[in-house]
Coordinates of C-alpha atoms in Angstrom, one line a residue:
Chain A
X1 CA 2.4 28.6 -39.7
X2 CA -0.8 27.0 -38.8
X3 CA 0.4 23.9 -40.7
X4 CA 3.5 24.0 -38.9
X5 CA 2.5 24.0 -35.7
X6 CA -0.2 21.3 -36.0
X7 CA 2.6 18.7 -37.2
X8 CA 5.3 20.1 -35.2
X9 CA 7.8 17.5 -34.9
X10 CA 7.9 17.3 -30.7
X11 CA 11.8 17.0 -31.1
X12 CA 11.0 20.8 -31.5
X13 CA 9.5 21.0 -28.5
X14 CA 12.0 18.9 -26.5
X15 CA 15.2 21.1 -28.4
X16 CA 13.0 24.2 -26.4
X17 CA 12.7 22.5 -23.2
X18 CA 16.9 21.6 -22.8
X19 CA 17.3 25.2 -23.9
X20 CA 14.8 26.4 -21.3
X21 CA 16.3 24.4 -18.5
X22 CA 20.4 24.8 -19.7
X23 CA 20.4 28.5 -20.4
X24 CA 19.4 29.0 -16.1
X25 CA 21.7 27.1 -15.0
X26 CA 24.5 28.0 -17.5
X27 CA 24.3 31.9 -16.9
X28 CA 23.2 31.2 -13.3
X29 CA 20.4 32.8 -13.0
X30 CA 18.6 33.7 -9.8
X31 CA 15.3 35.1 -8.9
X32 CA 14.1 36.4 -5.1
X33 CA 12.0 33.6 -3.2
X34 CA 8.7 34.4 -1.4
X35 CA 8.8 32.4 1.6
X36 CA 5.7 30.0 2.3
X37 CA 4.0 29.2 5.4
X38 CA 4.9 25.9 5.7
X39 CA 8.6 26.3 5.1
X40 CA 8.5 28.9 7.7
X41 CA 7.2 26.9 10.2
X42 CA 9.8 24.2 9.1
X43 CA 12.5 26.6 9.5
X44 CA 10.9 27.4 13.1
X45 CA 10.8 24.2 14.2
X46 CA 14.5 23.9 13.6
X47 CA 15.6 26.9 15.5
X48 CA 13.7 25.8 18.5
X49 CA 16.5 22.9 19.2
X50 CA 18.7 23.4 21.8
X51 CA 22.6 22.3 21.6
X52 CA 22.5 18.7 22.1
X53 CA 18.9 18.2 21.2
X54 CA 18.7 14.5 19.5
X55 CA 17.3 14.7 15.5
X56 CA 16.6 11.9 13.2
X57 CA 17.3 12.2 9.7
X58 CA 15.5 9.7 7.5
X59 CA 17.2 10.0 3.7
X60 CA 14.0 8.4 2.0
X61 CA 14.8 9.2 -1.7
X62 CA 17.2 8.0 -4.0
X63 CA 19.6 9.5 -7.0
X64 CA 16.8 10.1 -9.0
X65 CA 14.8 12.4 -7.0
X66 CA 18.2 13.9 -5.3
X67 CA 18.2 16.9 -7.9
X68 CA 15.1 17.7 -5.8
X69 CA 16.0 16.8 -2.3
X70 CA 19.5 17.1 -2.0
X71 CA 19.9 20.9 -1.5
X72 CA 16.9 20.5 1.1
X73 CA 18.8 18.0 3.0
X74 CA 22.2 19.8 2.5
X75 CA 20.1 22.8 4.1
X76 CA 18.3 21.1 6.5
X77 CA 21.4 18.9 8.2
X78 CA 23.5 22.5 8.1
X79 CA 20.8 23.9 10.3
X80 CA 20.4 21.3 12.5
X81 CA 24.1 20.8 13.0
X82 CA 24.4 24.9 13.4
X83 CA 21.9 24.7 16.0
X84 CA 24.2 22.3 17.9
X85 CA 22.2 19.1 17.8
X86 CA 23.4 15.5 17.6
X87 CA 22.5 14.2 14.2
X88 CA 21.0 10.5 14.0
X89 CA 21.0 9.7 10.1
X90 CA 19.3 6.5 9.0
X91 CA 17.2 5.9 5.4
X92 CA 14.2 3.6 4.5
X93 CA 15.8 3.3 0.6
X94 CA 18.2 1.0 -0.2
X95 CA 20.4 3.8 -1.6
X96 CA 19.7 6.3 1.0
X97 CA 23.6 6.0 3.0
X98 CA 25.0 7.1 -0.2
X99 CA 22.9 10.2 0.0
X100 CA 23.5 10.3 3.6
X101 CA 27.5 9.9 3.2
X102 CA 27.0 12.8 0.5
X103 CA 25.3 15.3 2.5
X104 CA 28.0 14.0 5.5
X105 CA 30.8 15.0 3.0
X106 CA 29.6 18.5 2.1
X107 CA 27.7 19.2 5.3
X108 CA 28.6 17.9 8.4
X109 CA 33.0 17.4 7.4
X110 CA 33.6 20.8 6.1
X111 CA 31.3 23.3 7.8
X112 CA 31.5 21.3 11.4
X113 CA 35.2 19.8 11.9
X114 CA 34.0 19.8 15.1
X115 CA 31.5 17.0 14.9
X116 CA 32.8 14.0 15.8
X117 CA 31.5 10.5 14.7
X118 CA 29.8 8.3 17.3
X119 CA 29.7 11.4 19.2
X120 CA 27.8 14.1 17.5
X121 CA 26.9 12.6 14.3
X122 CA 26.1 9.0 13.6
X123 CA 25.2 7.1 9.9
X124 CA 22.8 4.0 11.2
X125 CA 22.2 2.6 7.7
X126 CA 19.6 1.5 6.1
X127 CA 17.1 -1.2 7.1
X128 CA 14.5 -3.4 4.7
X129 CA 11.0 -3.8 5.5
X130 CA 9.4 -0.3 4.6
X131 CA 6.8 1.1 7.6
X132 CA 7.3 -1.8 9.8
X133 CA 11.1 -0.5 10.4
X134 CA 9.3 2.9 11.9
X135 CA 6.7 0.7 13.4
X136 CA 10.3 -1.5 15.5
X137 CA 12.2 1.3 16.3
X138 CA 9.4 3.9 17.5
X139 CA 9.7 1.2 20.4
X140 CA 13.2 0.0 20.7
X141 CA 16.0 0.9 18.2
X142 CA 17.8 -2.7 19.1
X143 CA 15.4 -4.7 17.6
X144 CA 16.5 -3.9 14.6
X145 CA 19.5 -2.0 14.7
X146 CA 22.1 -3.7 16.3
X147 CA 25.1 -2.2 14.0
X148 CA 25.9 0.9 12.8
X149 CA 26.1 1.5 8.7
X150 CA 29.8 0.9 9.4
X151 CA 29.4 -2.4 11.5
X152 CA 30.1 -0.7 14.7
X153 CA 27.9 -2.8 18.1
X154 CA 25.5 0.0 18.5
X155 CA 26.4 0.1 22.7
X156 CA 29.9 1.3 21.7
X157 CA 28.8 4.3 19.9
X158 CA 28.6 7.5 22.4
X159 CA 25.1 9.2 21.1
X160 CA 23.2 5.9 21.0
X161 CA 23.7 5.3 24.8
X162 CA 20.7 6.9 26.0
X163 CA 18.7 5.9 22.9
X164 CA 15.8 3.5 23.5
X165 CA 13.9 4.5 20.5
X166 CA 12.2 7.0 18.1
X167 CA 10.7 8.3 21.4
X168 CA 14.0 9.6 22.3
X169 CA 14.3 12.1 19.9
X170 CA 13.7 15.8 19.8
X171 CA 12.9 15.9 16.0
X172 CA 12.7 13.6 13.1
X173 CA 13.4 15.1 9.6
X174 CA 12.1 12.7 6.6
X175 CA 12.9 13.6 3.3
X176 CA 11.3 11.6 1.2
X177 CA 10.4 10.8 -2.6
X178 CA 7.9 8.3 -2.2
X179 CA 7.1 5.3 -0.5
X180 CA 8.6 4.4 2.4
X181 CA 8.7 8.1 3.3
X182 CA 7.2 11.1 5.3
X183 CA 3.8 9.9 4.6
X184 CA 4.6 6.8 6.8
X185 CA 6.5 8.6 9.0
X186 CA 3.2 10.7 10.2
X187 CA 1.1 7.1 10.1
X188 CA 3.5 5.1 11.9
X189 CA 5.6 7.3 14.3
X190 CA 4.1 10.5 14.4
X191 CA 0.7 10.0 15.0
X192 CA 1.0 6.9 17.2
X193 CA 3.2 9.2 19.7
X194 CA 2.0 12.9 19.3
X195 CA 3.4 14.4 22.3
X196 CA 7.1 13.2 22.2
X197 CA 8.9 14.2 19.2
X198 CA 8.2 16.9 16.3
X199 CA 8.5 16.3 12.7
X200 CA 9.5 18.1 10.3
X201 CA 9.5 16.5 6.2
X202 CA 10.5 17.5 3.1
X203 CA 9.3 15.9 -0.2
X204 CA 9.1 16.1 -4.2
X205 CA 6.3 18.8 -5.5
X206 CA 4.6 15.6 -6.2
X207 CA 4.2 13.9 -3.0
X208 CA 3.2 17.6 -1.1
X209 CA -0.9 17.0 -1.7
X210 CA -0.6 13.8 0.1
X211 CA 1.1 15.1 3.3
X212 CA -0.8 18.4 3.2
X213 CA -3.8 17.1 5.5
X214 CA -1.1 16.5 8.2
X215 CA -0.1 20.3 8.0
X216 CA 0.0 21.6 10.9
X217 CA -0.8 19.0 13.3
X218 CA 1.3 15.8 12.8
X219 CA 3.6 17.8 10.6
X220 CA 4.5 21.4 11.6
X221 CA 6.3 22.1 8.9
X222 CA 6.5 20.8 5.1
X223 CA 9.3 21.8 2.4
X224 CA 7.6 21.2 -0.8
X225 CA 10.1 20.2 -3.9
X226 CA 13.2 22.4 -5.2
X227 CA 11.1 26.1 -4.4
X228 CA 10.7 25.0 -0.9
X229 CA 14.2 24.0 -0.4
X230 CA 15.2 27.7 -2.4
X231 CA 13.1 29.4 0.4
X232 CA 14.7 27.5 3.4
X233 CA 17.8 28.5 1.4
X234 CA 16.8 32.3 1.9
X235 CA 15.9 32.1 5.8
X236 CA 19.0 29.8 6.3
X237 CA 21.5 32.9 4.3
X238 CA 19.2 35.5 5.6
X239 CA 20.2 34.1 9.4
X240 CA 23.2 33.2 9.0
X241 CA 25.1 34.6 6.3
X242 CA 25.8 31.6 4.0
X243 CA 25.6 33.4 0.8
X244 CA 29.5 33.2 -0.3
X245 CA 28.9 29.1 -0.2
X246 CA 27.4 27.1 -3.4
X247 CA 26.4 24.4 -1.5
X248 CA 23.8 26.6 0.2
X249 CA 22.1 28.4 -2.9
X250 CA 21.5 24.8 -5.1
X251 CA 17.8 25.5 -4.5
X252 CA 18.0 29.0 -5.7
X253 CA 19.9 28.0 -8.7
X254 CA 17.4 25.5 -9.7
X255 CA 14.4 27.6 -9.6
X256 CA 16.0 29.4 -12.4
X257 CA 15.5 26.3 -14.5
X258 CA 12.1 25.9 -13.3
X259 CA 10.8 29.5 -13.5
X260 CA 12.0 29.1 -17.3
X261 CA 10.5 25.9 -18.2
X262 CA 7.2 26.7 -16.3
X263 CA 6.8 29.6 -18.5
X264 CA 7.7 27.5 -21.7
X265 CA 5.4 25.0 -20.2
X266 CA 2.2 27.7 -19.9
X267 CA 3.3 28.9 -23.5
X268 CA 3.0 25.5 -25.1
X269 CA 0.0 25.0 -23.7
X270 CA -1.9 28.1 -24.6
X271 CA -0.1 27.6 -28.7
X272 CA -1.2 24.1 -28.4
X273 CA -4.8 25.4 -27.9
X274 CA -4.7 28.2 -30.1
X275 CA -3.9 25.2 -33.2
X276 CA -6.5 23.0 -31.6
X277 CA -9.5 26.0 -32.0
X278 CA -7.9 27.0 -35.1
X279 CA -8.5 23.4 -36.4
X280 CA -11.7 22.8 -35.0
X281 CA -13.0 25.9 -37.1
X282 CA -11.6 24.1 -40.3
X283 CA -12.6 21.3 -39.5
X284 CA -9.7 19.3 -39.1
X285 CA -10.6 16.2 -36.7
X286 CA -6.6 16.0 -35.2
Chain B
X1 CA -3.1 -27.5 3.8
X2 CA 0.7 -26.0 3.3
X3 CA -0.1 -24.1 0.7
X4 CA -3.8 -22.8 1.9
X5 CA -4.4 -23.0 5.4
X6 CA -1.0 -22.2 6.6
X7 CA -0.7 -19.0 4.8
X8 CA -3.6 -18.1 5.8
X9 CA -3.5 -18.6 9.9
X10 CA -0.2 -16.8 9.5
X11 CA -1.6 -13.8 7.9
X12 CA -4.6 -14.4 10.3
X13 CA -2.7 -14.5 13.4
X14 CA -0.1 -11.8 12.3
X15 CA -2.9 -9.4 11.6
X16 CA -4.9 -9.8 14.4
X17 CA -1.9 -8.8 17.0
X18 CA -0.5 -6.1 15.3
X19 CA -4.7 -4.9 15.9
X20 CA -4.8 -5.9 19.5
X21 CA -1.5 -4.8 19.8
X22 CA -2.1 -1.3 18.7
X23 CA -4.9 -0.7 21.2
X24 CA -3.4 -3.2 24.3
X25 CA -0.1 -1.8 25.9
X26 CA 0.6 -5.2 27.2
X27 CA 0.5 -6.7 23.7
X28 CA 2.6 -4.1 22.3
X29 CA 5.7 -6.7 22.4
X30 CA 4.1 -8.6 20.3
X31 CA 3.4 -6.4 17.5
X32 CA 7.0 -5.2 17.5
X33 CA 7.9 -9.1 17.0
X34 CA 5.4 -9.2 14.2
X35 CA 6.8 -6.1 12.4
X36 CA 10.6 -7.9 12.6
X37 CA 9.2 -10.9 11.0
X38 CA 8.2 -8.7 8.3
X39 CA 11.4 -6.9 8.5
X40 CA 13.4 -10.1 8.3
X41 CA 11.0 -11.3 5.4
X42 CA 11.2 -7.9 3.6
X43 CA 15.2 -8.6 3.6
X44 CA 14.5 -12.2 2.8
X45 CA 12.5 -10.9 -0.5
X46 CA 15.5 -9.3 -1.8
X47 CA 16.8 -12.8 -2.6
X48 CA 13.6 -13.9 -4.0
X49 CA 13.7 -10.7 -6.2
X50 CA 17.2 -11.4 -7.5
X51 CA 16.4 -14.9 -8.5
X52 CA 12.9 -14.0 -10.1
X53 CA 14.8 -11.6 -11.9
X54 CA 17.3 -13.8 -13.2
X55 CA 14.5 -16.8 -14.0
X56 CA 12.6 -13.9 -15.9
X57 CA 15.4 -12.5 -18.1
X58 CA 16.9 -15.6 -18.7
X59 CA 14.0 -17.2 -20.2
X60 CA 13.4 -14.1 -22.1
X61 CA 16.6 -14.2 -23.7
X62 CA 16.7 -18.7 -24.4
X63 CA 13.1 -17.8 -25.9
X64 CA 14.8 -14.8 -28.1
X65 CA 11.9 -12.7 -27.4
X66 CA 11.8 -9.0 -29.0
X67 CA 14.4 -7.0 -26.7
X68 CA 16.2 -10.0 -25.0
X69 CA 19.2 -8.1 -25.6
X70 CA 18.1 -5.5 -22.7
X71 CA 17.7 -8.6 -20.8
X72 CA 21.3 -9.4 -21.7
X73 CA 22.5 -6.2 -20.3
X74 CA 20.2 -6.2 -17.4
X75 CA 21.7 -9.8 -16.0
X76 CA 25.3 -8.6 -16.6
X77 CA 24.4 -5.8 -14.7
X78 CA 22.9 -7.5 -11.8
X79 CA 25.2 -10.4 -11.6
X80 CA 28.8 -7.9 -11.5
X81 CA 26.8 -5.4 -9.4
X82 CA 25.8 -8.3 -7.3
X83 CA 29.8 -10.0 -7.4
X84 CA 31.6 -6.7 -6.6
X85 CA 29.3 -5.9 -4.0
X86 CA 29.6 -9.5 -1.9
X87 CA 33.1 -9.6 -2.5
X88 CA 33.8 -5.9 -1.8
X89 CA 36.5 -5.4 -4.4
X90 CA 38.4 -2.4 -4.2
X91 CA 37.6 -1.8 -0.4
X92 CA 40.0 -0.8 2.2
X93 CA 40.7 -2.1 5.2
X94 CA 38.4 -0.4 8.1
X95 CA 40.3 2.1 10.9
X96 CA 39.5 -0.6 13.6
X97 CA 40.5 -3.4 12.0
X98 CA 43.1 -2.7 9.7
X99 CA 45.0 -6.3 9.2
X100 CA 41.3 -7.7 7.5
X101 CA 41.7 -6.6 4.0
X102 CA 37.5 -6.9 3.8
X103 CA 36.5 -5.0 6.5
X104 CA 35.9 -1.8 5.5
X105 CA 32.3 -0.8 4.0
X106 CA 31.2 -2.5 0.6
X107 CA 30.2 0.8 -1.1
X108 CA 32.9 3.1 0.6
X109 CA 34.3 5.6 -1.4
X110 CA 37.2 4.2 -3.8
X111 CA 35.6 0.8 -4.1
X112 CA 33.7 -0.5 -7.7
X113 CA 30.8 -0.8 -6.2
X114 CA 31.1 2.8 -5.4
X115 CA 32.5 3.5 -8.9
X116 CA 29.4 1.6 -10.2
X117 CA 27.0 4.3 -8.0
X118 CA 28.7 7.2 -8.5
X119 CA 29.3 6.8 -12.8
X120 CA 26.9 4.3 -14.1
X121 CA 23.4 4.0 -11.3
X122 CA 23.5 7.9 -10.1
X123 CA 23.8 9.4 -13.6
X124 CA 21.1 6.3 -14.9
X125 CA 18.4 7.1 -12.6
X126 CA 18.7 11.1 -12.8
X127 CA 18.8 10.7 -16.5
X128 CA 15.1 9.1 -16.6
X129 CA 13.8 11.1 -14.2
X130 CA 15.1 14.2 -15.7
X131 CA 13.8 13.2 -19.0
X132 CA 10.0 13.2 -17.3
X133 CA 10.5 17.2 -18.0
X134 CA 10.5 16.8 -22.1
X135 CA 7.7 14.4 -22.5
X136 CA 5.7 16.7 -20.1
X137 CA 6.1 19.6 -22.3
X138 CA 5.3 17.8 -25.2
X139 CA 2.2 16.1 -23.6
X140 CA 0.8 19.8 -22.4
X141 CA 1.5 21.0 -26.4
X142 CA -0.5 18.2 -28.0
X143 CA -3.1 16.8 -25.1
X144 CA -4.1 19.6 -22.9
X145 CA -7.0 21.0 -24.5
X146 CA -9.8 23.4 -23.4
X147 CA -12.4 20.9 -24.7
X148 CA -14.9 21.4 -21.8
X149 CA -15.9 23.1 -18.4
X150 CA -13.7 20.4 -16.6
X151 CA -10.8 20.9 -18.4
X152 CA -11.1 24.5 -18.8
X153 CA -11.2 25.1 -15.0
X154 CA -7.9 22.0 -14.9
X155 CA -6.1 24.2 -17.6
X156 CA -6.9 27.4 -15.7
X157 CA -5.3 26.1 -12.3
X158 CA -2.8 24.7 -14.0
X159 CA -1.5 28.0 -15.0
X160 CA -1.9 29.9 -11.7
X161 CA 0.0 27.0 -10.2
X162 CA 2.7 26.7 -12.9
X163 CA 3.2 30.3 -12.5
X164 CA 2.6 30.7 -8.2
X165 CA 5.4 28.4 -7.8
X166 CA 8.1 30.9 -9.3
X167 CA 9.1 34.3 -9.4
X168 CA 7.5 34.8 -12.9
X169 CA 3.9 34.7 -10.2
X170 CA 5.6 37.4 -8.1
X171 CA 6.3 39.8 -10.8
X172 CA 3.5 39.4 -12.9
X173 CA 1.0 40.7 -10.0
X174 CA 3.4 42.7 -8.0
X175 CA 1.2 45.8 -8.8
X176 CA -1.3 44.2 -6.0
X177 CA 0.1 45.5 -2.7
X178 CA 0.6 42.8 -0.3
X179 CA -1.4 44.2 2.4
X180 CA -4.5 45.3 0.4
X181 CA -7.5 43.4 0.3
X182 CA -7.0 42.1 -2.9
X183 CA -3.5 40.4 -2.4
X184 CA -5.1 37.0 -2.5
X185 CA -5.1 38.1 -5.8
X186 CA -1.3 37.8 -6.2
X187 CA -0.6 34.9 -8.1
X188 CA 2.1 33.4 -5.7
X189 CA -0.8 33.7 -2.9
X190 CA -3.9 31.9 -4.8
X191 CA -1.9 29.3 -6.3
X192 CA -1.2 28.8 -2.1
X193 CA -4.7 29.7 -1.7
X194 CA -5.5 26.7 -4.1
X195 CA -3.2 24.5 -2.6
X196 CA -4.5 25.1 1.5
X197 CA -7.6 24.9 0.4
X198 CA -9.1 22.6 -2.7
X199 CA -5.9 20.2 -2.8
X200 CA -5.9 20.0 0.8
X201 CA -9.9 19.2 1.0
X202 CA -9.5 17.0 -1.9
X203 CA -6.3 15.1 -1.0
X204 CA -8.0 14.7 2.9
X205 CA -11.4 13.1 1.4
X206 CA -9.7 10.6 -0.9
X207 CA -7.2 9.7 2.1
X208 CA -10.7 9.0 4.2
X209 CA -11.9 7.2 1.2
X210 CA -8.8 5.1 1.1
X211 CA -8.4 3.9 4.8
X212 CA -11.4 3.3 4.8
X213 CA -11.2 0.9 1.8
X214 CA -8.1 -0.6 3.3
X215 CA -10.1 -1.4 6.8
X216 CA -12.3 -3.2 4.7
X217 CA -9.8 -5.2 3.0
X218 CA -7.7 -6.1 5.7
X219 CA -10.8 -7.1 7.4
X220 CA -11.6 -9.7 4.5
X221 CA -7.7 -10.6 4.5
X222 CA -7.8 -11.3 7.8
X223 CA -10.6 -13.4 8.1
X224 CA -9.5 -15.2 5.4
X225 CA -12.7 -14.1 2.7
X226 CA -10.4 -12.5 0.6
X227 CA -7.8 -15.1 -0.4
X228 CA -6.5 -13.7 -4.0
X229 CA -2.7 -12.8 -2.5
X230 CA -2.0 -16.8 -2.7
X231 CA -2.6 -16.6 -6.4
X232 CA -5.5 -16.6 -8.3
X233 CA -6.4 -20.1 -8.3
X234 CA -7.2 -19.4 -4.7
X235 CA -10.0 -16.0 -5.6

């Protein structure tokens, strides 16, 4: 056995990791969530918005890290829109509209027929140039954004009348996977202007250490990777009763997977050491 | 002079008002013109991206260097990409201008270039991040080892965190009321406890660390001491 496990073949080890994270999701398992104190004071911030409050949406990931975001931003654009705001949607990642026009299709189309483009919901696109976009528009949205992500003149769309810039917003939501993302929101937008917007961000589990120091001053609340979004997931259903949807327990699902593999993942590690003192009795040098 | 002193009272100049701008309301104009410079530069490196890509892979692949045949596929994945997406094949006319068979959005739904996102780049780029999970697993079987004090205490808040973050945390301590004393105890609660608290501290002396370091090195950028970003025979 010893021998066994000292040479195991790691194909082994992967074979126990698909089956670790296919078996959740297959059967569909799904475990209670303790809340955290940060997403709580996300979800707060979110319920304080009146109808017609202005909120940014900055889509700062791309497909890769969507497995993580997406059901945060699926969440956090249905509470926002259910809270009657107008939704400003704009990303700092080249691929970022796709994500945005995703979360518009399963959002904003079928839970809010309502919403009207131009008028309660608009898709500004995405713009090169990393931090210094945040550092333009914080000032003056028309330096920069002249078009919507459509092509529409930016004075012929309803809800960007009365927009000068970043200043004009209630709340700005960033979810982001990385650079250009939360972080920069804070350093550029946030922190340069303290007292007229809030911010809210959600992130990957490992961009959270980063925009912990900013908790709770710059950043009131922080959803942290696919168990935050499964615990804004449970205060979202636990308010308003979204529990029959899919779209609105991806979180959950996921941290089926998760729970699974981290186990696997604390087993391998205490075997691994178990053959490592075994060997170092014997002798053996790897 | 073009290629040294130039660059260099650019980046001078440019970094100097976004400073002055920062703290000087009345210069705050001229930091936003500064930042759309870089904006407009930032969109202008795209291009530069795209040909250095091209200059790269083709040499790789006239020079038959080991794996020029991922350089193959990566050019005839750039240059379609790149061709479907200028000429917005398979896109519909727009609502507001329906006679102009172009005008409708290059990666709208229905279009290639969608097609190429949603079945080939989507499915790509969630496919190596996904795969991040096996090699972890097999990296924490062969590599994480309780050789010393250091790794000991690493291997020790690795568990509490690995376990916190789900409900396995939760059930494994739920004998530990929640308003006793002792709930810190909980799993879910000191792996938040460690999180607040030593992450936090840690994360917040390293970001001190770094600005600082950054100050510095703008500084030397700035004034020009630290000329290695025009290429190192300029160091």
């Amino acid at each position: 056995m010893y021998e066994f496990l000292r040479t195991l073949d790691r194909r082994w080890i992967f074979l126990l990791m698909l089956i670790a994270v296919t078996v959740p999701t297959v059967a569909g398992w799904q475990f209670p969530e303790k809340v955290s104190r940060n997403t709580q004071r996300a979800f707060d911030e979110i319920e304080k918005l009146q109808p017609g409050d202005r909120v940014l949406f900055s889509f700062d990931f791309d497909p890769a890290s969507a497995g993580e975001l997406s059901p945060m931003a699926t969440s956090l654009t249905y509470h926002a829109a259910r809270r009657g705001a107008k939704l400003y949607f704009m990303s700092l990642w080249p691929v970022g509209p796709q994500l945005v026009r995703e979360t518009v299709a399963k959002v904003i189309k079928p839970e809010f027929p309502e919403y009207r483009y131009g008028e309660d919901y608009v898709d500004l696109g995405y713009k090169s140039g990393y931090e210094a976009v945040i550092k333009v528009i914080v000032t003056d949205f028309r330096k920069l954004y002249l078009t919507d992500a459509a092509g529409s003149g930016i004075d012929t769309i309803p809800m960007m009348k009365d927009v000068r810039s970043v200043q004009d917003m209630d709340l700005v939501i960033s979810i982001s996977a990385g650079y250009a993302g939360a972080k920069e929101w804070v350093q550029y937008a946030k922190t340069a202007y303290p007292d007229t917007f809030s911010m809210v961000a959600g992130c990957t589990g490992v961009q959270a250490p980063p925009l912990l120091p900013y908790v709770p001053q710059q950043l009131p609340g922080l959803i942290a990777a696919i168990k935050g979004a499964a615990e804004y997931e449970k205060l979202l259903n636990a308010k308003y009763d979204l529990l029959a949807k899919p779209a609105f327990v991806e979180g959950t699902r996921r941290m089926g997977s998760q729970l699974v593999a981290h186990v696997l993942m604390v087993l391998l590690i205490v075997v691994g050491n178990i053959v490592y003192f075994i060997g170092r009795r014997r002798g053996v040098t790897s | 002079m073009f290629k040294r002193t130039i660059p260099l009272l650019i980046t001078a100049t440019a970094g100097i008002v976004l400073i002055v701008s920062y703290f000087v309301p009345l210069a705050q104009n001229w930091g936003e013109n500064v930042s759309v410079w870089f904006d407009i530069l930032a969109a202008m490196a795209f291009i530069l991206g795209g040909g250095n890509l091209l200059k790269m892979q083709l040499k790789k692949i006239s020079d038959r260097r080991p794996g020029w045949g991922y350089g193959a596929v990566t050019m005839v994945a750039f240059l379609v990409t790149l061709f479907v997406g200028l000429l917005k094949l398979g896109v519909n006319p727009s609502v507001p201008h329906p006679s102009y068979s172009w005008a409708g959005e290059f990666n709208e739904t229905g279009s290639i270039f969608w097609w190429f996102y949603e079945y080939t780049f989507k499915p790509l780029t969630a496919t190596m991040f996904a795969m991040l999970a096996f090699y972890v697993a097999s990296a924490a079987f062969r590599a994480f080892r309780a050789k010393n004090i250091e790794a000991i205490l690493l291997l020790g808040t690795a568990f509490l965190i690995l376990l916190g973050r789900t409900y396995a945390g939760v059930w494994l301590t739920e004998f530990i009321p929640e308003d006793s004393s002792f709930s810190i105890l909980r799993l879910e609660n000191l792996s938040e406890w460690i999180k607040d608290t030593f992450t936090t501290t840690g994360t917040r002396a390293i970001m001190i660390g770094v600005s600082l370091g950054v100050m510095a090195s703008s500084l030397r950028i700035i004034l020009g001491i630290d000329r290695s970003y025009l290429g190192a025979k300029e160091q």
